[in-house]
XYZ file of C-alpha atoms in Angstrom:
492
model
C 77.126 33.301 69.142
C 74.787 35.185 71.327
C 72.944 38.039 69.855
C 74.228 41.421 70.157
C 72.345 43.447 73.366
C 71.720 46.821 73.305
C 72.263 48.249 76.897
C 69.394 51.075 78.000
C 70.929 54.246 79.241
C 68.942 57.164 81.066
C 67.271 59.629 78.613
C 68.705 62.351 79.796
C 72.254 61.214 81.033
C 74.661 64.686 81.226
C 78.186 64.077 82.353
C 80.543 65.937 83.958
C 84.022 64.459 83.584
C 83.779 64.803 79.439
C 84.010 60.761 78.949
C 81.366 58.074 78.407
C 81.604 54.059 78.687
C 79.526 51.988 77.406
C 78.990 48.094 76.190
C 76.986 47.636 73.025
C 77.447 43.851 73.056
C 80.238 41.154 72.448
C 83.829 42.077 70.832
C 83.880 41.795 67.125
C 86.171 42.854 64.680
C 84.098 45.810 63.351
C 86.168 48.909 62.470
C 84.811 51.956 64.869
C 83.257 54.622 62.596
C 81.819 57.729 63.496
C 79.849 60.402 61.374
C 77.810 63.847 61.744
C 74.733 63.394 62.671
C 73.701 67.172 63.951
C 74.845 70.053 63.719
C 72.518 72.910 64.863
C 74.344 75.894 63.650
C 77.848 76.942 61.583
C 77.736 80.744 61.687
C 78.779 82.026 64.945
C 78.330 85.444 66.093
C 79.444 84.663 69.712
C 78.778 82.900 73.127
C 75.949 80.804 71.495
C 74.899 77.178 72.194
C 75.462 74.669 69.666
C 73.408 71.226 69.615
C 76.142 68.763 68.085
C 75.115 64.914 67.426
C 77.184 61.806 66.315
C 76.128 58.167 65.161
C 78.274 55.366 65.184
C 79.066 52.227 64.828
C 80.988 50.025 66.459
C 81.352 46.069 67.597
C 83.555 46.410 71.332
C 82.907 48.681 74.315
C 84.075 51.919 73.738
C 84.774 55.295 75.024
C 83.501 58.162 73.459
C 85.542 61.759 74.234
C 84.680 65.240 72.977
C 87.249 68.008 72.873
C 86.905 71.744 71.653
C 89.905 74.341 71.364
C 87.964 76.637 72.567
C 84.866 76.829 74.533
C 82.808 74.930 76.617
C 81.001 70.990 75.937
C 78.497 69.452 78.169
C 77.507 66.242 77.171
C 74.275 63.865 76.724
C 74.255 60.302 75.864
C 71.280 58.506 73.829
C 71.385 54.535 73.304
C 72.610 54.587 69.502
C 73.872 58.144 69.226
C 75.552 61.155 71.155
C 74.143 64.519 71.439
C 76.005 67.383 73.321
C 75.985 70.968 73.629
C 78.951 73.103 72.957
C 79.302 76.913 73.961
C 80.851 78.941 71.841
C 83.331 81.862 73.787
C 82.504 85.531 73.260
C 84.674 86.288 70.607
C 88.079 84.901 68.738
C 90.875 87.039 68.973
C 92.774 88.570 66.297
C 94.800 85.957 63.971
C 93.280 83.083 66.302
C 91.785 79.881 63.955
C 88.108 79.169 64.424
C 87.308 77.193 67.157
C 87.146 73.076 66.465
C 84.838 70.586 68.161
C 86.422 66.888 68.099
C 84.263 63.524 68.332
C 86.832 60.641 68.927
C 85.531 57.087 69.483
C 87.496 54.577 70.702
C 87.343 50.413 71.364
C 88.558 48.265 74.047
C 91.325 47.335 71.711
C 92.635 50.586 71.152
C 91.373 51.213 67.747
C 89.523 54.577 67.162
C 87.608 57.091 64.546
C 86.903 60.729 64.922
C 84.833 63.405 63.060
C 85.310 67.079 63.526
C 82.146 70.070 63.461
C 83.628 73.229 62.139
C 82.341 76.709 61.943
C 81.752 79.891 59.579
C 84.000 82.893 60.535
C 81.280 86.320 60.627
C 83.238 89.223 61.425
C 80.864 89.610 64.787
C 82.775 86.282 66.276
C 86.076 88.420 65.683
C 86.890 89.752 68.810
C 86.285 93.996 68.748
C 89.689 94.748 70.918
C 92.444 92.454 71.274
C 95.110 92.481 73.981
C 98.433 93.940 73.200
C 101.319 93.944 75.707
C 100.762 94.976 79.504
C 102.139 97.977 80.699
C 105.044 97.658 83.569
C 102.677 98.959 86.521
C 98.997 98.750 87.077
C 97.208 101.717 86.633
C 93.989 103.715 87.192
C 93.321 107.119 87.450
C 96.614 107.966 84.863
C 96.452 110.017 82.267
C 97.332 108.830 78.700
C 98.511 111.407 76.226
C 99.588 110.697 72.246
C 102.465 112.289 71.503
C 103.611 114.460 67.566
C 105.820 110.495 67.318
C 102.725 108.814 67.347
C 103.700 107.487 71.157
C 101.401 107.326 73.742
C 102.457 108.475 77.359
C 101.294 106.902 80.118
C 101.786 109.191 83.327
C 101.124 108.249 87.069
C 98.196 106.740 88.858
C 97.013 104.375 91.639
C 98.731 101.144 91.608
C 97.220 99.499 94.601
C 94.406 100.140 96.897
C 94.076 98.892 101.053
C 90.680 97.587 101.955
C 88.981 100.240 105.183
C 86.357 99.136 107.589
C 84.480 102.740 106.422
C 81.587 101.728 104.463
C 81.665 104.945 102.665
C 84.809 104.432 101.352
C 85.561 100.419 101.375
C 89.188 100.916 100.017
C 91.868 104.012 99.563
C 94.859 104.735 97.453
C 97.763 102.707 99.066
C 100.486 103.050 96.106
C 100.868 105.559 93.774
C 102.469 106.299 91.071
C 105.195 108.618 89.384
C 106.508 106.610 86.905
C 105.829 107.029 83.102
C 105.773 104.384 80.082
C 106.003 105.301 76.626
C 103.764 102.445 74.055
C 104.940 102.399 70.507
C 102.110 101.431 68.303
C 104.460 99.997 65.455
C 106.021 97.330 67.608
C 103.103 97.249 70.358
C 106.022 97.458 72.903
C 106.404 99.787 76.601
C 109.974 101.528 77.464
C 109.816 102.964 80.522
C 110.720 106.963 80.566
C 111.286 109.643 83.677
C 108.956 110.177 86.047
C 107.266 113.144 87.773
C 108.947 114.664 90.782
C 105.753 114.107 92.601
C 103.426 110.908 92.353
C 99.703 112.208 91.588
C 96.549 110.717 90.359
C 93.720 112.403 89.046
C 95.478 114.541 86.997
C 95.042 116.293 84.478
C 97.451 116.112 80.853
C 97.825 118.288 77.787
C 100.111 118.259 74.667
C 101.035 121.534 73.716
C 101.866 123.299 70.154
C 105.777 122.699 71.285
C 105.232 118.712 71.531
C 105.955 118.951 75.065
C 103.249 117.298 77.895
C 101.779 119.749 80.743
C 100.669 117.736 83.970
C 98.299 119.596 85.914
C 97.419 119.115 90.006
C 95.635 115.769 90.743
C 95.934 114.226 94.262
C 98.637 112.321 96.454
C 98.551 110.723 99.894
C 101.503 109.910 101.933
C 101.566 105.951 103.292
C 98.379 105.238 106.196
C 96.591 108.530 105.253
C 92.829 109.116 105.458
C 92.298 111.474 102.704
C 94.422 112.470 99.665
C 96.130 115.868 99.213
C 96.316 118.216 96.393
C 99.235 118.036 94.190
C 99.686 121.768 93.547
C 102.326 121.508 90.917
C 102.829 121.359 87.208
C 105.102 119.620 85.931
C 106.613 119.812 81.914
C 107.591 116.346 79.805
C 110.115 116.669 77.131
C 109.709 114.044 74.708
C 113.293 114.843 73.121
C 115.289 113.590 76.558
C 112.539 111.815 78.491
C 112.683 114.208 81.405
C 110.372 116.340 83.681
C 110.782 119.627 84.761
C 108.738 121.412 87.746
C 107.391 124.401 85.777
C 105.339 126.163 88.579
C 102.553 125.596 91.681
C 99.214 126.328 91.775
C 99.342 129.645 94.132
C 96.300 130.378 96.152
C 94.223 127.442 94.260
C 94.133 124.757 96.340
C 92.765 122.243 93.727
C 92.057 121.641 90.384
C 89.553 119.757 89.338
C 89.406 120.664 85.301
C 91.407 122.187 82.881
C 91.170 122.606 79.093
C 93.973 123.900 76.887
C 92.621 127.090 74.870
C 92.946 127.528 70.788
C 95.356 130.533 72.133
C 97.883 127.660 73.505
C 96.952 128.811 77.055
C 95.225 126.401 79.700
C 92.304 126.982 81.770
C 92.241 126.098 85.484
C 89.035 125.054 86.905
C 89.696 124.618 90.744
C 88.726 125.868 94.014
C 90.621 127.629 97.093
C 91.018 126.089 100.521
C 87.534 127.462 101.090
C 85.933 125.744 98.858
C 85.312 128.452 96.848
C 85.381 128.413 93.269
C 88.770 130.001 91.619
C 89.667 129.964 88.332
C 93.081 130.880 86.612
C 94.371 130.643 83.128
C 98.200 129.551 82.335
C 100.096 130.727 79.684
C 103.316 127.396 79.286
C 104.857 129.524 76.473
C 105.591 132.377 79.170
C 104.969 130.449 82.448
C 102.878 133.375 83.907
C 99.499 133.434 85.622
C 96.230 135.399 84.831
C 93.004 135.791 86.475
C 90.180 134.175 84.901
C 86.447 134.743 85.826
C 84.652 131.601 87.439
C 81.011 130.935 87.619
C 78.347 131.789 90.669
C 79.723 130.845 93.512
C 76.620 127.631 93.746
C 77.642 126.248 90.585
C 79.600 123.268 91.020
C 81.281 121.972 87.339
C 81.224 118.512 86.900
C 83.241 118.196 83.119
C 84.434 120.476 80.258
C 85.305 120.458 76.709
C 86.324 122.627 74.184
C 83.642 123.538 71.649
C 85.052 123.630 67.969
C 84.275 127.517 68.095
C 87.153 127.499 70.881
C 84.634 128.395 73.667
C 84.149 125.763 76.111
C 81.146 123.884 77.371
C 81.006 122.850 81.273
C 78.016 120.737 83.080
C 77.332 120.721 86.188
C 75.028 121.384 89.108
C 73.477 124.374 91.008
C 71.677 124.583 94.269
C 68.649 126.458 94.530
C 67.538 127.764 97.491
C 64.140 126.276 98.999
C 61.304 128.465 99.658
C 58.932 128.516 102.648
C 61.314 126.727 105.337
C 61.708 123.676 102.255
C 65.347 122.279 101.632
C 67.404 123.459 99.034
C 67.632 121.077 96.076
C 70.002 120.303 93.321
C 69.829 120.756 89.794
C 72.017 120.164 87.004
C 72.988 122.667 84.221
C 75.189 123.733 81.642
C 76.974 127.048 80.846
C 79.209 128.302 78.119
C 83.052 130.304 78.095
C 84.101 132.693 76.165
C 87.750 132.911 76.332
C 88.087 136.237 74.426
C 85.963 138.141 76.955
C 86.200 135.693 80.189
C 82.428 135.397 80.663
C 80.169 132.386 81.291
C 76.544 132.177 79.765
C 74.027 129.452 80.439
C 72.942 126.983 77.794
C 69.428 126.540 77.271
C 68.047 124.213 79.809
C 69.357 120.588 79.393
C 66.341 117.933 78.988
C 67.246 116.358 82.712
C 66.790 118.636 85.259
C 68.042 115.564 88.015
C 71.216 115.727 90.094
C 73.850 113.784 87.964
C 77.682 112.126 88.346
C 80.282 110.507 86.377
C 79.842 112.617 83.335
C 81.526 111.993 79.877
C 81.527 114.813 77.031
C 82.639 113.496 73.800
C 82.892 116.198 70.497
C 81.076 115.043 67.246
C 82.207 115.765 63.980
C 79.200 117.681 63.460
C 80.125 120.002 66.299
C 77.356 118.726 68.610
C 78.164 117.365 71.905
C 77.433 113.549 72.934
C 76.889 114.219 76.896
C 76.720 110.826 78.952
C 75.903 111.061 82.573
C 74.689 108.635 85.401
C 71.326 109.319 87.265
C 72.363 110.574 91.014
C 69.328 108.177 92.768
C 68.889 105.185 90.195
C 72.697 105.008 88.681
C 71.414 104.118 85.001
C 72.758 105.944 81.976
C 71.597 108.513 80.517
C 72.523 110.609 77.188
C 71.402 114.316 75.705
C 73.092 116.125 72.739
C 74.015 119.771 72.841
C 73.957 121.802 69.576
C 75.995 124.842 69.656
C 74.067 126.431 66.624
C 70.756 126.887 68.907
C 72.954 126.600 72.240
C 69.274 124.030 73.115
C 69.634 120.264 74.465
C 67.906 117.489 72.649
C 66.990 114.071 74.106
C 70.026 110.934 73.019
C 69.055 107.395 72.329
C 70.356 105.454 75.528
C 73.153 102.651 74.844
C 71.177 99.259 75.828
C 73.542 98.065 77.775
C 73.300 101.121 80.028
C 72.066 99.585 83.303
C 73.326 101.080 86.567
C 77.330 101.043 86.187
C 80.034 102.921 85.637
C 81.251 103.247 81.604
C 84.205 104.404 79.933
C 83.457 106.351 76.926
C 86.066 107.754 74.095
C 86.076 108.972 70.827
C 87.155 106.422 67.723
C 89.008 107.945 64.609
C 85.448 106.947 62.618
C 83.607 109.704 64.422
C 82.185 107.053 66.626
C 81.949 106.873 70.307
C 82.530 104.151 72.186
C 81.368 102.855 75.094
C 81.473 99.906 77.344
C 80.306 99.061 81.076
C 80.027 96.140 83.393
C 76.130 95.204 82.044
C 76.804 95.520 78.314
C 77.355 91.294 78.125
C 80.708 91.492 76.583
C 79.791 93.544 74.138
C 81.050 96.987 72.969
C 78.573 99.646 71.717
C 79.443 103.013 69.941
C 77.272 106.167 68.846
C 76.981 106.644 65.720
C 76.882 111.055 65.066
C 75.383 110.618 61.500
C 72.613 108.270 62.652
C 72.427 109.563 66.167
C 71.609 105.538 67.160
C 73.910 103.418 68.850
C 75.420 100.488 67.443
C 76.541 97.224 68.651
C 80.116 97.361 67.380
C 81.101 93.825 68.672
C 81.698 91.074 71.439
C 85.161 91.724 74.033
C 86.898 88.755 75.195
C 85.807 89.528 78.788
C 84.424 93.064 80.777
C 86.563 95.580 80.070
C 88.013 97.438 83.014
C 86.229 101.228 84.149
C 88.603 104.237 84.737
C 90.561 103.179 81.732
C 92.118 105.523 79.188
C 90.522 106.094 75.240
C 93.478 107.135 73.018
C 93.053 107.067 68.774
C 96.477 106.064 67.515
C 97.588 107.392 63.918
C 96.974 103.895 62.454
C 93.524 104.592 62.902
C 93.373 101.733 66.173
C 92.463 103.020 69.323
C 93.999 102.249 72.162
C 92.479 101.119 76.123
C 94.751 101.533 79.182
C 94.318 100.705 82.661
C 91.836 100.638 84.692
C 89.654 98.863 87.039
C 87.324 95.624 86.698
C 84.531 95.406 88.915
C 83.902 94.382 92.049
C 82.057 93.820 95.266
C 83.700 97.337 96.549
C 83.021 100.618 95.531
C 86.724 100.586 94.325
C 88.582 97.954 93.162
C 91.888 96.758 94.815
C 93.467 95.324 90.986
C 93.949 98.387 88.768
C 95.378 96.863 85.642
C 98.264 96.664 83.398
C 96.030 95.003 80.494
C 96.111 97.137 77.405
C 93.508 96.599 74.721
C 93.852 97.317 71.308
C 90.510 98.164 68.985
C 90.676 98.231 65.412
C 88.280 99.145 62.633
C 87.044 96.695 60.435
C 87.187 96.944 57.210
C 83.488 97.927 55.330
């Protein structure tokens, strides 16, 4: 009998179709048997590269196949043994088994071994949010609002979006939306529930001491139209029959662009009038009557609001100051305080950033401070100050790292925590920590979670994501989503 040949095989073979052939010599009757030769890691904490190795032995040519249930395997062959590299994926989901890499060797006469690599489960491979059932519409630009059941209400918002040849504006609003969706945590189920009179997006939403929901203005745009209108209703959900009820308009405000419900169960209107002008109103949805409410100078532009745990409110924004000599004006950002029992605003000491800002987030601490998060007008990166009420004074925030120029969604966790999440955070979801004042890397996401969604802590203590838009080569979008993402604590 001729002596068994080894065949030579490139050093650094790497196949693409997942199976390799080879001839070690003349048939024989020796079993196949394959063992663990490598393993380069059994902890995962997400999307890392594994170096996995076999040796075998065997008498027959043979093909060699590698599977995974989950991730990725690019292969390399050496003469005697078989190294490859598997990726791991971002994350497991909730109740998923760890993921399993399978060796299997088989001979030309159909007999075969296999070995298996298996892996450590760490609590970061877990995935932080999981994905619960879709809502019955896509959605961005909705409001979501928990209700005294525990429900959360999902009201209106753009559904679809029509490309333009404007490069300002590289897509509109095409279909929006009136409907409303109730989620019920217990069964992580949608039922569908009335809609508004009027579709509207960019509204605003309040649950009041009666249980009932207050939708406030937001914009609408009839089919081929340029540029949205004002919705200048308000419209009043009953949670006992499902229904809405047009409670009153808007008056001589042409838009709102806040509003913040008041310890005293009224609601403050932040809006302008036709003009431009700033105009302010407060609403009383016990009574249904109007009042005059004082607004800011007339150069003060508010960006966001929240209410302070003291009841007064805090608003940022931006001023324009006047240039001297023949120079042009320039634009500065600020912040100024309400007082709701004598209708007056104050300014804040001066914030550490003095630069024209957008796409501002507010988020209340349990301490009482304020976590303010805020893009840079010229460069787009995130930035982050905190605002103690004590001293009314800004101090400088650590910066999330994954805060490269994108939009975030930000919301408050039932921990204390915020959260936040953007295109450049790698999959990963980051919170601030309000004892520490740090942020933390909470976890890995299955995949970039959408911007625009909705933040909503559910009684269990989960917190629930709605909606939205993932990103794009536009400005905007044209897939809002009906993905709904479900975070839960872990346990300490």
């Amino acid at each position: 009998m001729k002596k068994s040949r080894r065949l030579s095989a490139a050093p650094a073979l790497w196949l693409a179709a997942g199976v390799l052939t080879l001839t070690t010599g003349c048939p024989g009757p020796q079993e196949p048997t394959l063992g663990i030769a490598h393993q380069s890691m059994t902890e995962l904490s997400g999307a890392e590269s594994v170096t996995l190795g076999v040796s075998y032995a065997v008498g027959a040519p043979f093909t060699l196949r590698w599977t995974a249930t989950a991730g990725t395997v690019l292969e390399r062959d050496a003469p005697r043994s078989t190294i490859v590299y598997w990726t791991a994926p971002n994350c497991i989901p909730e109740g998923a088994p760890m993921p399993v890499v399978t060796a299997t060797l088989t001979d030309e006469q159909g007999r075969s071994a296999s070995t298996e690599f298996h892996f450590q489960e760490t609590e970061l491979f877990r995935c932080v949010v999981n994905e619960s059932a879709p809502m019955s519409r896509p959605r961005v630009s909705h409001t979501a609002t928990r209700l005294a059941s525990g429900q959360v209400l999902v009201v209106g918002g753009v559904s679809e979006f029509v490309s333009t040849e404007t490069p300002a504006r590289a897509s509109v609003p095409s279909v929006l939306e009136s409907s409303a969706e109730l989620y019920e945590p217990s069964t992580r189920t949608w039922a569908p529930t009335g809609a508004l009179s009027q579709p509207r997006y960019d509204h605003q939403a309040h649950l009041l001491a009666s249980g009932r929901v207050l939708v406030i203005g937001g914009l609408w745009s009839t089919e081929g139209a340029s540029e949205p209108r004002a919705a200048t209703t308000l419209e009043l959900y009953e949670p006992s029959t499902g229904t809405w009820t047009v409670v009153s308009d808007l008056g001589e405000m042409a838009r709102v662009k806040h509003s913040v419900l008041l310890t005293s169960g009224r609601v403050l209107l932040l809006g302008q009038e036709a003009t431009g002008q700033p105009r302010h109103a407060l609403y009383d949805p016990e009574a249904n009557t109007w009042s005059p409410a004082t607004a800011p100078a007339s150069d003060i532009i508010l960006d966001n609001v929240i209410r302070l745990a003291s009841g007064k409110l805090l608003a940022i924004g931006t001023r324009t100051i006047p240039g001297r000599n023949g120079a042009p004006p320039t634009t500065v950002q600020g912040a100024w305080s309400y007082a709701p029992d004598t209708d007056t605003w104050t300014p804040t000491g001066a914030m550490k950033r003095t630069e024209a800002f957008f796409d501002t987030s507010l988020a209340l601490l349990p301490s009482g401070e304020v976590l303010c998060l805020y893009r840079h007008e010229e460069k787009g990166n995130v930035l982050a100050e905190l605002y103690q009420p004590g001293t009314n004074t800004w101090l400088h925030a650590n910066t999330p790292s994954a805060a490269a120029p994108a939009r975030f969604a930000t919301g408050p966790l039932h921990s204390g925590q915020v959260l936040f999440s953007t295109y450049a955070s790698n999959w990963k979801m980051h919170v601030f920590d309000p004892v520490q004042k740090i942020w933390l890397m909470l976890g890995h996401l299955p995949g970039p979670l959408p911007w625009g969604m909705t933040v909503t802590p559910l009684p269990s203590g989960q917190t629930l994501l709605v909606g939205g838009q993932l990103r794009s080569e536009q400005p905007l979008s044209t897939t809002p989503q009906r993905t709904v993402w479900l975070h839960a604590p872990r346990s300490p």
